[in-house]
Coordinates of C-alpha atoms and ligand atoms in Angstrom, one line a residue:
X1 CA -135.3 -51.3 88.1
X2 CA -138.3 -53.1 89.6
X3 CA -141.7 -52.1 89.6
X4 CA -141.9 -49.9 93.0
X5 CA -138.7 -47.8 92.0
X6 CA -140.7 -47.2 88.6
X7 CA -143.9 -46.0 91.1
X8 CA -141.5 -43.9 93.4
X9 CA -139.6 -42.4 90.1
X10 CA -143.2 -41.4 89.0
X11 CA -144.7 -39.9 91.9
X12 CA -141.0 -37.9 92.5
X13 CA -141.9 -36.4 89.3
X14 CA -145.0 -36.2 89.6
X15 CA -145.4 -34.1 93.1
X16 CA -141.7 -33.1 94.2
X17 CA -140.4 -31.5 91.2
X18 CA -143.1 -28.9 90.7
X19 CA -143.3 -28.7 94.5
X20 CA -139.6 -27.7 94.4
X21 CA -139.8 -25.3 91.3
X22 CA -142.7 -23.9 93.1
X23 CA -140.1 -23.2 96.4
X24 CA -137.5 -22.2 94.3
X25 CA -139.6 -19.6 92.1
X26 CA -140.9 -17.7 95.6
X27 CA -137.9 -18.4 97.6
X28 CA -136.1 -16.6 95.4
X29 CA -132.3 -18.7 96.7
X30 CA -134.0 -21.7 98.0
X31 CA -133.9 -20.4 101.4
X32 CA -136.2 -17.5 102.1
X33 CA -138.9 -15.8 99.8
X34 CA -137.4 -12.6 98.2
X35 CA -138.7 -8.9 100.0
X36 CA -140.6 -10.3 102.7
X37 CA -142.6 -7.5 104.6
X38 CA -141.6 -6.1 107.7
X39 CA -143.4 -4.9 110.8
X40 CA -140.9 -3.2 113.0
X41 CA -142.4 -2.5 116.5
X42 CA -140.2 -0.9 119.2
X43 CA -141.7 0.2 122.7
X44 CA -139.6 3.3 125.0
X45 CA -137.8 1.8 127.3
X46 CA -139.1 -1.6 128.1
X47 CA -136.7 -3.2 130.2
X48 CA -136.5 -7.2 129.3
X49 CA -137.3 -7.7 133.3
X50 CA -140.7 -7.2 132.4
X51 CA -140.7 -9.5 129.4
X52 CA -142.4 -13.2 130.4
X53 CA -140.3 -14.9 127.1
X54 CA -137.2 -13.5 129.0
X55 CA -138.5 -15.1 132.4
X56 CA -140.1 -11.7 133.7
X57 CA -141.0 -12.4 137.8
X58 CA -143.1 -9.2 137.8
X59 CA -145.4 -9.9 134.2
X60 CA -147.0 -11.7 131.8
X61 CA -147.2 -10.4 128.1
X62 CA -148.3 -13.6 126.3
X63 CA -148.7 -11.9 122.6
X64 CA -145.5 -10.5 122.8
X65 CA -144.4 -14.0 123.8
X66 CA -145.2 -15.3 121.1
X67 CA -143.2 -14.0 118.7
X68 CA -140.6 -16.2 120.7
X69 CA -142.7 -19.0 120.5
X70 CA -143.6 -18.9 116.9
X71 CA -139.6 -17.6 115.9
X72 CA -136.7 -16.5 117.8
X73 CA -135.9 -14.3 121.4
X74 CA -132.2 -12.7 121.3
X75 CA -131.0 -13.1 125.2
X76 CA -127.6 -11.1 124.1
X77 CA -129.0 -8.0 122.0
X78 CA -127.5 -4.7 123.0
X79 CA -127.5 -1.1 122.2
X80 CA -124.9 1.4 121.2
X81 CA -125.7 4.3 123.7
X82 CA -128.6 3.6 126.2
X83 CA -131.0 6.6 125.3
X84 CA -133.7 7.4 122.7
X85 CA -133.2 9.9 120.1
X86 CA -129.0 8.5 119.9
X87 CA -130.7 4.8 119.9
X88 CA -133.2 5.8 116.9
X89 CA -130.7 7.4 114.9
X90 CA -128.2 4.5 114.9
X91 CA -131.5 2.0 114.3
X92 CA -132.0 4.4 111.1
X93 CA -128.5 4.4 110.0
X94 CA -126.8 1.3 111.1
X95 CA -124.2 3.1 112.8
X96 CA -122.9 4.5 116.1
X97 CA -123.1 8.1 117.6
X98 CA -120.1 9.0 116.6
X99 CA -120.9 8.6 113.1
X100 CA -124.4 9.5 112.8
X101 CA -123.3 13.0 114.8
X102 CA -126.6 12.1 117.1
X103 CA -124.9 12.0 120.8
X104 CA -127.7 13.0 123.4
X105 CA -131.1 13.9 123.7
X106 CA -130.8 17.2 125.1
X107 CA -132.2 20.1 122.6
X108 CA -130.0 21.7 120.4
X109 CA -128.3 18.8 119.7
X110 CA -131.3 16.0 118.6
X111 CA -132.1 17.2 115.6
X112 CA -131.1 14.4 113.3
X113 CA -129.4 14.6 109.8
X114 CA -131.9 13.6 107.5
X115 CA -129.5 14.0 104.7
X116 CA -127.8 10.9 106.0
X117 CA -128.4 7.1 104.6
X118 CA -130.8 5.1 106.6
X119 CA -132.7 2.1 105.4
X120 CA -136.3 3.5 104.8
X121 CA -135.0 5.6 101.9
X122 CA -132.9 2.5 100.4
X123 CA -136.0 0.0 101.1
X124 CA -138.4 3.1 99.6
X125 CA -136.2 3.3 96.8
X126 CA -136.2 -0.5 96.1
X127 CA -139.7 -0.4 95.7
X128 CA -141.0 -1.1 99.3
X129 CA -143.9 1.0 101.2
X130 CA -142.4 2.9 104.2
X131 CA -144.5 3.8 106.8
X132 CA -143.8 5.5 110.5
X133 CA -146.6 5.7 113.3
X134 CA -145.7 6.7 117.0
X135 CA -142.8 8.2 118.5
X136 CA -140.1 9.9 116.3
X137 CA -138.2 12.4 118.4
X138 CA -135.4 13.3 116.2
X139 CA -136.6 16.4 115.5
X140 CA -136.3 17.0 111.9
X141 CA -139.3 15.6 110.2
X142 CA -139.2 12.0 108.7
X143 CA -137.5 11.1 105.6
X144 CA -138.0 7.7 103.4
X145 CA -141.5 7.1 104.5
X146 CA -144.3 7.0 101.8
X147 CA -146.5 7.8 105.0
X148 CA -145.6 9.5 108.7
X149 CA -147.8 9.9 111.3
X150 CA -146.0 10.9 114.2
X151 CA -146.1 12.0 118.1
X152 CA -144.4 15.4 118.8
X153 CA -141.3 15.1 120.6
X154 CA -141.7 12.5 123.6
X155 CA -145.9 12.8 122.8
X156 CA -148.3 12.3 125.2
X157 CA -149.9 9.4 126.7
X158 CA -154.0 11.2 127.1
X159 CA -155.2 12.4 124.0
X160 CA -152.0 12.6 122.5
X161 CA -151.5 15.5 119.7
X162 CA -150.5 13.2 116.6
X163 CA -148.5 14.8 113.2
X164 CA -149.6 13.0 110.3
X165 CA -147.9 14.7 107.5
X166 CA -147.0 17.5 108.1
X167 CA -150.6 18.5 109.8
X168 CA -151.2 18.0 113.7
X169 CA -154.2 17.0 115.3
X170 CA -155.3 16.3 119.0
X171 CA -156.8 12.4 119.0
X172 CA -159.1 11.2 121.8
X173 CA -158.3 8.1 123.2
X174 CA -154.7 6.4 125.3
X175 CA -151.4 6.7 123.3
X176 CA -150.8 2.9 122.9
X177 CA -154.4 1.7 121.7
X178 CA -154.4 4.6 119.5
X179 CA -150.7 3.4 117.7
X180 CA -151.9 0.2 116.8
X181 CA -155.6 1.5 115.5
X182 CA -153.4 4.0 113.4
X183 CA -151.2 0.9 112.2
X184 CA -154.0 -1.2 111.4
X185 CA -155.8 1.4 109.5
X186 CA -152.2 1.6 107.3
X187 CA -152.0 -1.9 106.9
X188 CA -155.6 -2.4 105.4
X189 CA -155.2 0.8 103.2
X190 CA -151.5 0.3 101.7
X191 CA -150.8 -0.6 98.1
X192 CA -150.6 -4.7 97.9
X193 CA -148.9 -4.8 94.8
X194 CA -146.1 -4.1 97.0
X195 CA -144.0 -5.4 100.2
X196 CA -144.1 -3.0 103.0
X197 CA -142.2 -2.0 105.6
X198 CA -143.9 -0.4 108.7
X199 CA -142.5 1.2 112.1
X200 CA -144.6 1.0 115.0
X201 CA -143.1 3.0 117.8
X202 CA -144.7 2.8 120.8
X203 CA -144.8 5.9 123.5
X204 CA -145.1 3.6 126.3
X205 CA -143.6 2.6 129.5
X206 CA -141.7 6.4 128.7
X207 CA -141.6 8.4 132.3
X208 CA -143.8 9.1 134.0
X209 CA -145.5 5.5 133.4
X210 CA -149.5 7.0 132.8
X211 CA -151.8 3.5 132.7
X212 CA -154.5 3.1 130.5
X213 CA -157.9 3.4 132.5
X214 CA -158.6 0.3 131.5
X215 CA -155.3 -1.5 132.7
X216 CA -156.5 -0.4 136.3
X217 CA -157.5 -3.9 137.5
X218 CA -154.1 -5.5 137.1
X219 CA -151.3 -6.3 139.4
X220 CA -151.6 -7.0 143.3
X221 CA -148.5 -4.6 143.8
X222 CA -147.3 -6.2 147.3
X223 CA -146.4 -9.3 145.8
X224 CA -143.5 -7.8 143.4
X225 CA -140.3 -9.2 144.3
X226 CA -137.5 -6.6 145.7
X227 CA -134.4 -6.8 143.1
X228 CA -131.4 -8.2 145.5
X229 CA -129.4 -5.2 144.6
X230 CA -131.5 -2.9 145.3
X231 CA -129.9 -1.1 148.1
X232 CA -127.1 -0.9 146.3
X233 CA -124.2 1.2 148.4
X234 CA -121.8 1.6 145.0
X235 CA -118.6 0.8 147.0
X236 CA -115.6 0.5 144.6
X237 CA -117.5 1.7 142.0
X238 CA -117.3 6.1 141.6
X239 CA -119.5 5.8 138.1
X240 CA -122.4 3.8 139.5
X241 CA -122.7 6.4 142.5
X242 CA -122.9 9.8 140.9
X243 CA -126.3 10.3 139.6
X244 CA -129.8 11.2 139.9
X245 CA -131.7 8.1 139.4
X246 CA -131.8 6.9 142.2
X247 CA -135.9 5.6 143.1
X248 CA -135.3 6.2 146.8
X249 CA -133.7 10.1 146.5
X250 CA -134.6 10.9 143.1
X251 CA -137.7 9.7 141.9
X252 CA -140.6 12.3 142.8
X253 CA -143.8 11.6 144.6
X254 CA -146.1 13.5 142.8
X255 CA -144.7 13.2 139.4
X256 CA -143.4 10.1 139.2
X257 CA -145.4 8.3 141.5
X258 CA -148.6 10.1 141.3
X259 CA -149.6 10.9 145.0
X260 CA -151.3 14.8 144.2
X261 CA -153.1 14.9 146.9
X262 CA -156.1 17.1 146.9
X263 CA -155.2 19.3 149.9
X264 CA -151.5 19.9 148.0
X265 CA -149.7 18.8 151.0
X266 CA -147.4 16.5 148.6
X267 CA -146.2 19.6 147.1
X268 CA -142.8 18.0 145.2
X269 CA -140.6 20.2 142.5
X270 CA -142.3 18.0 139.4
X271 CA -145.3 17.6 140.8
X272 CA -146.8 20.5 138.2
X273 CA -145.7 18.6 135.7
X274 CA -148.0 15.5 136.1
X275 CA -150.9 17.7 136.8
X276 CA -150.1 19.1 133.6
X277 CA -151.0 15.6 131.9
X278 CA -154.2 14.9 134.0
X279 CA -155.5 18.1 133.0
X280 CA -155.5 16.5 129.1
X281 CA -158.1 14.0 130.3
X282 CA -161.6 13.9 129.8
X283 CA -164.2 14.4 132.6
X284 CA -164.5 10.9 132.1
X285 CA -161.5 9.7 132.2
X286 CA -160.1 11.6 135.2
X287 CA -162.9 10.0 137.1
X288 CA -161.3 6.9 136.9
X289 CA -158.4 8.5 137.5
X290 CA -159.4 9.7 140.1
X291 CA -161.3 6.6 142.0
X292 CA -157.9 4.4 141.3
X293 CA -155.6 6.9 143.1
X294 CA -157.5 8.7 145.3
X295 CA -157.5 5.7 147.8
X296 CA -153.8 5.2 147.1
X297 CA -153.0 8.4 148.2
X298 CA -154.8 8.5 151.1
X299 CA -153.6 5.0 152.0
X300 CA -149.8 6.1 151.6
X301 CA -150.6 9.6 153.7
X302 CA -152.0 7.4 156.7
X303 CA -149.0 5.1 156.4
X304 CA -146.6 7.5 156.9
X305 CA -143.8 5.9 155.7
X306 CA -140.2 6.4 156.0
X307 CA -136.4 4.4 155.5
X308 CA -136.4 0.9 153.9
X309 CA -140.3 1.1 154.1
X310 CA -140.7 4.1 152.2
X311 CA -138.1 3.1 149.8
X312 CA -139.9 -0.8 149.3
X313 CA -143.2 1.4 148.6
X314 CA -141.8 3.5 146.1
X315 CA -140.4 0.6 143.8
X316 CA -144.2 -1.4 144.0
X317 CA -145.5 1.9 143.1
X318 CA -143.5 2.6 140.3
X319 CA -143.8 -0.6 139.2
X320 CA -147.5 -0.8 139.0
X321 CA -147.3 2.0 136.6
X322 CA -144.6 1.3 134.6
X323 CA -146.2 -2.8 134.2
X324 CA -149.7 -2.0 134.0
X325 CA -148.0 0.9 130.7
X326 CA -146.7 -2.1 129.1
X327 CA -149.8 -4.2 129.9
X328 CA -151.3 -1.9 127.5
X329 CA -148.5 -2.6 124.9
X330 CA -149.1 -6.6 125.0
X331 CA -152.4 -6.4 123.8
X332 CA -152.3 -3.7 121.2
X333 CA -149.2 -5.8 119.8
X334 CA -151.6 -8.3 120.3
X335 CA -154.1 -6.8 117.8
X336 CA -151.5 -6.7 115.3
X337 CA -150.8 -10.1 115.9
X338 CA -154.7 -11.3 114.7
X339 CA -154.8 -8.5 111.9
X340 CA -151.8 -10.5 110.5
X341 CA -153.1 -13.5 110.7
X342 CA -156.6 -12.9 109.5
X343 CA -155.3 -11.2 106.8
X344 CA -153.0 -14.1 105.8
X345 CA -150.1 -11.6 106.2
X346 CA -148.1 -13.2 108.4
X347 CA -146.9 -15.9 106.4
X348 CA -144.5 -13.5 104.5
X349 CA -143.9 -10.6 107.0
X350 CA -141.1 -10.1 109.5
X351 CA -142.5 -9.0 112.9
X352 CA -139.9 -7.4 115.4
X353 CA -140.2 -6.4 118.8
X354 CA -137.6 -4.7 120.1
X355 CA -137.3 -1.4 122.6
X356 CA -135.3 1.9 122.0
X357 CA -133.3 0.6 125.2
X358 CA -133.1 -1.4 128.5
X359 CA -134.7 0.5 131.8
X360 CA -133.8 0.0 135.6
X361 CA -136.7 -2.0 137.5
X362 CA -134.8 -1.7 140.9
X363 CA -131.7 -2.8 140.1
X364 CA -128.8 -1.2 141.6
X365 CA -131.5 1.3 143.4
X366 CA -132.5 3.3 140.0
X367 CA -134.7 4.1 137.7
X368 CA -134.2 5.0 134.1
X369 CA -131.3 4.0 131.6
X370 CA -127.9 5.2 130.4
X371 CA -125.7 3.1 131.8
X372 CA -124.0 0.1 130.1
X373 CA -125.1 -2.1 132.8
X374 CA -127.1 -5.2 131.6
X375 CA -130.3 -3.5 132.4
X376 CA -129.8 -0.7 130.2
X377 CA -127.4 -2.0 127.7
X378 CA -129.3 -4.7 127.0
X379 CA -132.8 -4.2 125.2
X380 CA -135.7 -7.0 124.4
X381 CA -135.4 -8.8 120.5
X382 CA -138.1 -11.0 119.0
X383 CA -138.3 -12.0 115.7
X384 CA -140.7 -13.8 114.0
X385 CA -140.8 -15.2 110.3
X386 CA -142.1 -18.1 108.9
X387 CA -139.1 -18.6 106.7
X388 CA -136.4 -18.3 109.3
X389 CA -134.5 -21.8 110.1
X390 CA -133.5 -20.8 113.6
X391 CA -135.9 -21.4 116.4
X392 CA -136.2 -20.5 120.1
X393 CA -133.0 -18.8 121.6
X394 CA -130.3 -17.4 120.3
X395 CA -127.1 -16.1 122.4
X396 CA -125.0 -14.7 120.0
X397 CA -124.1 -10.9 120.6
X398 CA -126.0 -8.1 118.5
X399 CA -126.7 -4.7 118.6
X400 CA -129.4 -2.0 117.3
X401 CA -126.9 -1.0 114.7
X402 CA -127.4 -4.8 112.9
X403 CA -131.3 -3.6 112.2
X404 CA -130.7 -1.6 109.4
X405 CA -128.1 -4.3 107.4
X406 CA -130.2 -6.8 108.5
X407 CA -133.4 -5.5 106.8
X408 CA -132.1 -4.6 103.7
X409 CA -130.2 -8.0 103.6
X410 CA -133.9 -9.5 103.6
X411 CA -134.9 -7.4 100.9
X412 CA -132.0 -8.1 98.5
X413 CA -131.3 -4.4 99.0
X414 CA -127.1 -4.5 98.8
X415 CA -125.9 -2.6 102.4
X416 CA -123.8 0.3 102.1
X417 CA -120.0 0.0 103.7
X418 CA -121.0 3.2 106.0
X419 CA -123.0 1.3 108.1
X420 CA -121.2 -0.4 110.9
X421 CA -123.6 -3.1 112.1
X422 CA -123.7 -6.6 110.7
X423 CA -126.7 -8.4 109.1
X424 CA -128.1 -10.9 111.5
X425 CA -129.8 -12.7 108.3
X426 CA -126.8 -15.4 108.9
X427 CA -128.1 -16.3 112.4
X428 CA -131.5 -16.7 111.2
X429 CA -130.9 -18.9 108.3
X430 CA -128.7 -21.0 109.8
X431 CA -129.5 -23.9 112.1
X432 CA -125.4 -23.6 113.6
X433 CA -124.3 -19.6 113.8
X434 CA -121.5 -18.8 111.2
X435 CA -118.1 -19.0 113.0
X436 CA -116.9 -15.9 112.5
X437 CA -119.8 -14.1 114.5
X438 CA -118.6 -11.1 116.7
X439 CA -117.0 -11.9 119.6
X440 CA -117.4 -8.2 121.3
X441 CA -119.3 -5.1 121.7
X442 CA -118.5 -1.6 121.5
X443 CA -120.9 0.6 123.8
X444 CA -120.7 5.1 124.4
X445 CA -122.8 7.0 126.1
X446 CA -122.1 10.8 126.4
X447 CA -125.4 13.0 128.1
X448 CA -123.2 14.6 130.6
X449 CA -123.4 17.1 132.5
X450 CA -127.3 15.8 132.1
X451 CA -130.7 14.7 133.4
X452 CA -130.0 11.8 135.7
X453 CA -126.6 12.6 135.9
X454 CA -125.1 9.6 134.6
X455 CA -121.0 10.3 133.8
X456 CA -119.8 9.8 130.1
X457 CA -118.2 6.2 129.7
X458 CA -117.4 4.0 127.2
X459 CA -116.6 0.2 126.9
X460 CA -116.5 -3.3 125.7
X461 CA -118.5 -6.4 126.6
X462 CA -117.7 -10.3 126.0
X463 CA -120.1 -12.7 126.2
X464 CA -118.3 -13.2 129.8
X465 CA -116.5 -9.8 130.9
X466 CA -117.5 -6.3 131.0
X467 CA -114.6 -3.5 130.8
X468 CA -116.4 0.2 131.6
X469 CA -114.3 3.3 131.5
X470 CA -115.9 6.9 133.1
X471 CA -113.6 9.1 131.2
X472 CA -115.2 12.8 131.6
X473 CA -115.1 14.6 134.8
X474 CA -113.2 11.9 136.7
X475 CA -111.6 8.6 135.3
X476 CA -112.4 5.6 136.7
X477 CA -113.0 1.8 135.2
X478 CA -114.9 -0.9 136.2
X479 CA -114.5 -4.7 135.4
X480 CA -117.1 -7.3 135.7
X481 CA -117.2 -11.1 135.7
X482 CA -120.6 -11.5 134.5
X483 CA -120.8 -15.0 135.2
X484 CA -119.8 -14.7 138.5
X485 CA -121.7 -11.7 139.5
X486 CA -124.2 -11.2 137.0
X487 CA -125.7 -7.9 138.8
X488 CA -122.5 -6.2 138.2
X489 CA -121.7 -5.5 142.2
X490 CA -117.8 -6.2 142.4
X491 CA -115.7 -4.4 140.5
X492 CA -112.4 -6.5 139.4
X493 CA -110.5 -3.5 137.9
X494 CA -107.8 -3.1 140.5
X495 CA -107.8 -6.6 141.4
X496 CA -104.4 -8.3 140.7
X497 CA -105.7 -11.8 139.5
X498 CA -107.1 -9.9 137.1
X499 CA -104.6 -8.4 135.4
X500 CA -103.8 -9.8 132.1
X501 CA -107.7 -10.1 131.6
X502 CA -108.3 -6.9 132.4
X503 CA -104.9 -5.6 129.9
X504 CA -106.4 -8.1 127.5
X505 CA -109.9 -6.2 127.2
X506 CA -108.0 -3.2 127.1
X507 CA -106.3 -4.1 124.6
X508 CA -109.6 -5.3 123.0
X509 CA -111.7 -2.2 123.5
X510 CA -108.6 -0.1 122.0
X511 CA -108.9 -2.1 118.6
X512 CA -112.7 -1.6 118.6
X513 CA -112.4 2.0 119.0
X514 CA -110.2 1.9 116.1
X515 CA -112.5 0.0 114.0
X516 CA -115.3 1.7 114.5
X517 CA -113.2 4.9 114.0
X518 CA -114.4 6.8 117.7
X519 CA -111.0 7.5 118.6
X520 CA -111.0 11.4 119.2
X521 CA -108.9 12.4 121.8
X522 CA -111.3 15.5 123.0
X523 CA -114.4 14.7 124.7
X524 CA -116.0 18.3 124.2
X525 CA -116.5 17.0 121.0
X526 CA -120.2 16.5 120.8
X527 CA -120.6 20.1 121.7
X528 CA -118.6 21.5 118.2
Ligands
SGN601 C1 -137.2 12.7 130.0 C2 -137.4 12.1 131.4 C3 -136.1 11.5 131.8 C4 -135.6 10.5 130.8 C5 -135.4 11.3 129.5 C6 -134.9 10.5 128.3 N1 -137.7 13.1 132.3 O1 -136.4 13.8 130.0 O2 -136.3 10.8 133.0 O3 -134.3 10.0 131.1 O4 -136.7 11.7 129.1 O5 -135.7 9.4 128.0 S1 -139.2 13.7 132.4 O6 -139.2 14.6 133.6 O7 -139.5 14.4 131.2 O8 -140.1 12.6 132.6 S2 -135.6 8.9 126.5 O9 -136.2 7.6 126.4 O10 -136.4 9.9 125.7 O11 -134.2 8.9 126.2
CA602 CA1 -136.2 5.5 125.6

């Protein structure tokens, strides 16, 4: 042994082995420290078109971003059935409708089972704080939280009513700015003895897309780019054609789009509705109201527009809602971001983003959700964690289901066999993805007869093929080549080249309705 062995033998023990009992005696299996905290924040229908760390043409949301930058973006996350309350109750329970008997929004059926597992009562019970502020709408009041302070049903984006529990309350203020105050306020009065796990869920970009005053300077709305699909004419494909969500036949000028006009001449079906909302505002902030649309309207009155025109207007107008809504989300996620940090908290906490689902920007001529195509089905996921080993992008398939596993996974909480969807703690700790990842996704949506109009359909996705089946009031399937024709335009289904693909995904989608056990032959069955 010679004399600089001797030296390098000395320092080892000298710095690396405390510095690896120190590792080893907060990260718990050498990997990741034990209970980390988690911030779960998950916005109402924020498509991943209007994301700038998924390559968004239309917006930039830099604080969301980086989340990305700083951990991980999911290009391939998914949900089970493309509409709130049913999304929300299989995030709570890790399982699909089917299971966790919440099918549709529609009342009389939303009320969720509180009785049922869901992963704030196992994480409450392991010792973690539990905390809820925003949108709940499941009805039944929130179990497993140590605190709830909650918007009634879809809430209000003006001076929203809040219930913090149990007891309701009007607060001044915009919906979104007032979500994160009520966040912060929780994180700097929570017990620190112990790990926490909040939900933030935003209101916002919910219909009908109400900007914050203050979000009236952004977006020069001419320049937005026309999705190529946008005039969609649905041939070959019955299931995309039936519904009501189309921007150019169903989308309302008053309500949706905000032209109530002073002398009532734009006198639309919804239009009541929206000045319904307006009336919430102060004197104050109806005057700016006021002086950003007043101009508008009269502008689009002068115009009089009509055809491909008319129909190119409505989508910028939309759009500037709907972007300037989730303008407002970027920086109040924003704040978050620096209260972490100052606080030192975001060395050991989780932070998600994530919405409830997907949303049409133009695609295929709608607005709105439901369908499992991409824009619907799929639904924004950032992650960020100090302790993760995977970086950047990951493609692997996942689905809202894998939140609940995954959480308790993190908190050494074991996850019950009820819950159907898979922890994604693997793919994070992991530089390569474990091998036996899943290779397919199960998707069900049933709100028909519904708002929107959108049929009942079930199917499977590949990384590469979709396989949809419209099984309710008429039976049709569609078959896409996602590569190929990644807007989902040309259906395959009938095409004989296709054949033993198309027999091999049914063949697939059979086994994963037996899996996951939805394989009831009646399809009244959400109404028993
Ligand atoms: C409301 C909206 C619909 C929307 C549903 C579901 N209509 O009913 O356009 O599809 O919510 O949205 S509105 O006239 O009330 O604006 S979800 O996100 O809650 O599922
Ligand atoms: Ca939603």
């Amino acid at each position: 042994m010679n004399l600089f062995s001797i030296y390098r033998s000395f320092l080892y023990t000298l710095f690396l082995v405390p510095a690896v009992c120190l590792l080893i005696s907060c990260f718990g299996d050498g990997s990741v420290p034990s209970r980390p905290n988690i911030i779960f924040i998950m916005s109402d229908d924020h498509g991943y078109q209007a994301l700038s760390a998924y390559g968004s043409k239309l917006i930039k949301t830099p604080h969301i971003d980086r989340l990305s930058k700083e951990g991980v973006i999911f290009t391939q996350a998914f949900v089970t059935n493309s509409i709130c309350s049913p999304s929300r109750a299989a995030l709570l329970t890790g399982k699909f409708s089917h299971k966790n008997k919440l099918y549709i929004n529609r009342n009389g059926y939303n009320r969720f089972d509180s009785s049922q597992v869901t992963f704030p009562r196992l994480l409450q019970k392991a010792g973690y704080q539990t905390a809820i502020i925003g949108k709940w709408h499941l009805k039944s009041r929130p179990v497993g939280f140590d605190y709830w302070n909650i918007l009634p049903g879809q809430g209000q984006y003006y001076n929203p009513e809040f219930i913090e529990m149990g007891e309701e309350k009007q607060i001044p203020g915009y919906v979104t700015t007032l979500i994160s105050d009520f966040a912060i306020r929780w994180l700097e009065d929570r017990n620190s003895d112990k790990p926490f796990c909040l939900l933030v869920h935003e209101k916002a970009p919910h219909r009908p897309w109400i900007p914050d005053t203050t979000t009236f300077t952004l977006f020069r709305e001419e320049n937005f780019p026309i999705p190529e699909n946008y005039f969609d004419n649905y041939e070959g494909r019955r299931g995309a054609k039936e519904q009501k969500m189309s921007i150019i036949s169903d989308m309302d000028l008053a309500y949706d789009l905000k032209m109530t006009d002073r002398e009532n001449e734009i006198n639309t079906p919804y239009r009541h509705l929206l000045e319904r909302m307006l009336a919430r505002m102060s004197d104050r902030q109806r005057a700016a109201w006021d002086r950003e649309y007043e101009p508008k309207i009269e502008a689009f009155k002068k115009a009089d527009l009509a055809g491909r025109a008319l129909a190119v207007w409505k989508l910028r107008r939309y759009l500037t809602d709907y972007l300037r809504c989730i303008a407002s989300i970027d920086s109040q996620i924003g704040r978050i971001l620096d209260y972490l940090d100052a606080s030192g908290l975001s060395e050991n906490t989780i932070v998600v983003y994530t919405s409830d689902q997907g949303f049409f920007l133009g695609e295929h001529g709608y607005f709105d959700k439901r369908y499992m195509y991409e824009e619907s089905f799929r639904t924004p996921l950032l992650m960020r964690y100090p302790g993760f080993r995977r970086k950047g992008k990951i493609t692997e398939l996942v689905q809202n289901i894998d939140f609940a596993p995954t959480v308790l996974d993190f908190a050494d909480v074991p996850v019950p066999a009820e819950m159907q969807g898979m922890s994604i703690k693997p793919l994070l700790m992991n530089e390569r993805p474990p091998s036996n990842w899943r290779k397919a996704l199960y998707y069900h949506y049933y709100e028909y007869p519904g708002e929107h109009g959108t049929r009942r359909h079930y199917g499977i996705r590949t990384k590469r093929y979709k396989l949809i089946h419209f099984y309710y009031d008429f039976d049709e399937w569609e078959l896409f080549d996602l590569k190929t024709d990644p807007y989902e335009m040309q259906n395959l289904y009938t095409d004989p080249e296709y054949n033993t693909l198309r027999n091999n995904l049914k063949m697939k989608l059979d086994s994963l309705r037996v899996v996951y056990s939805d394989t009831l032959p009646d399809p009244d069955y959400i109404s028993q």
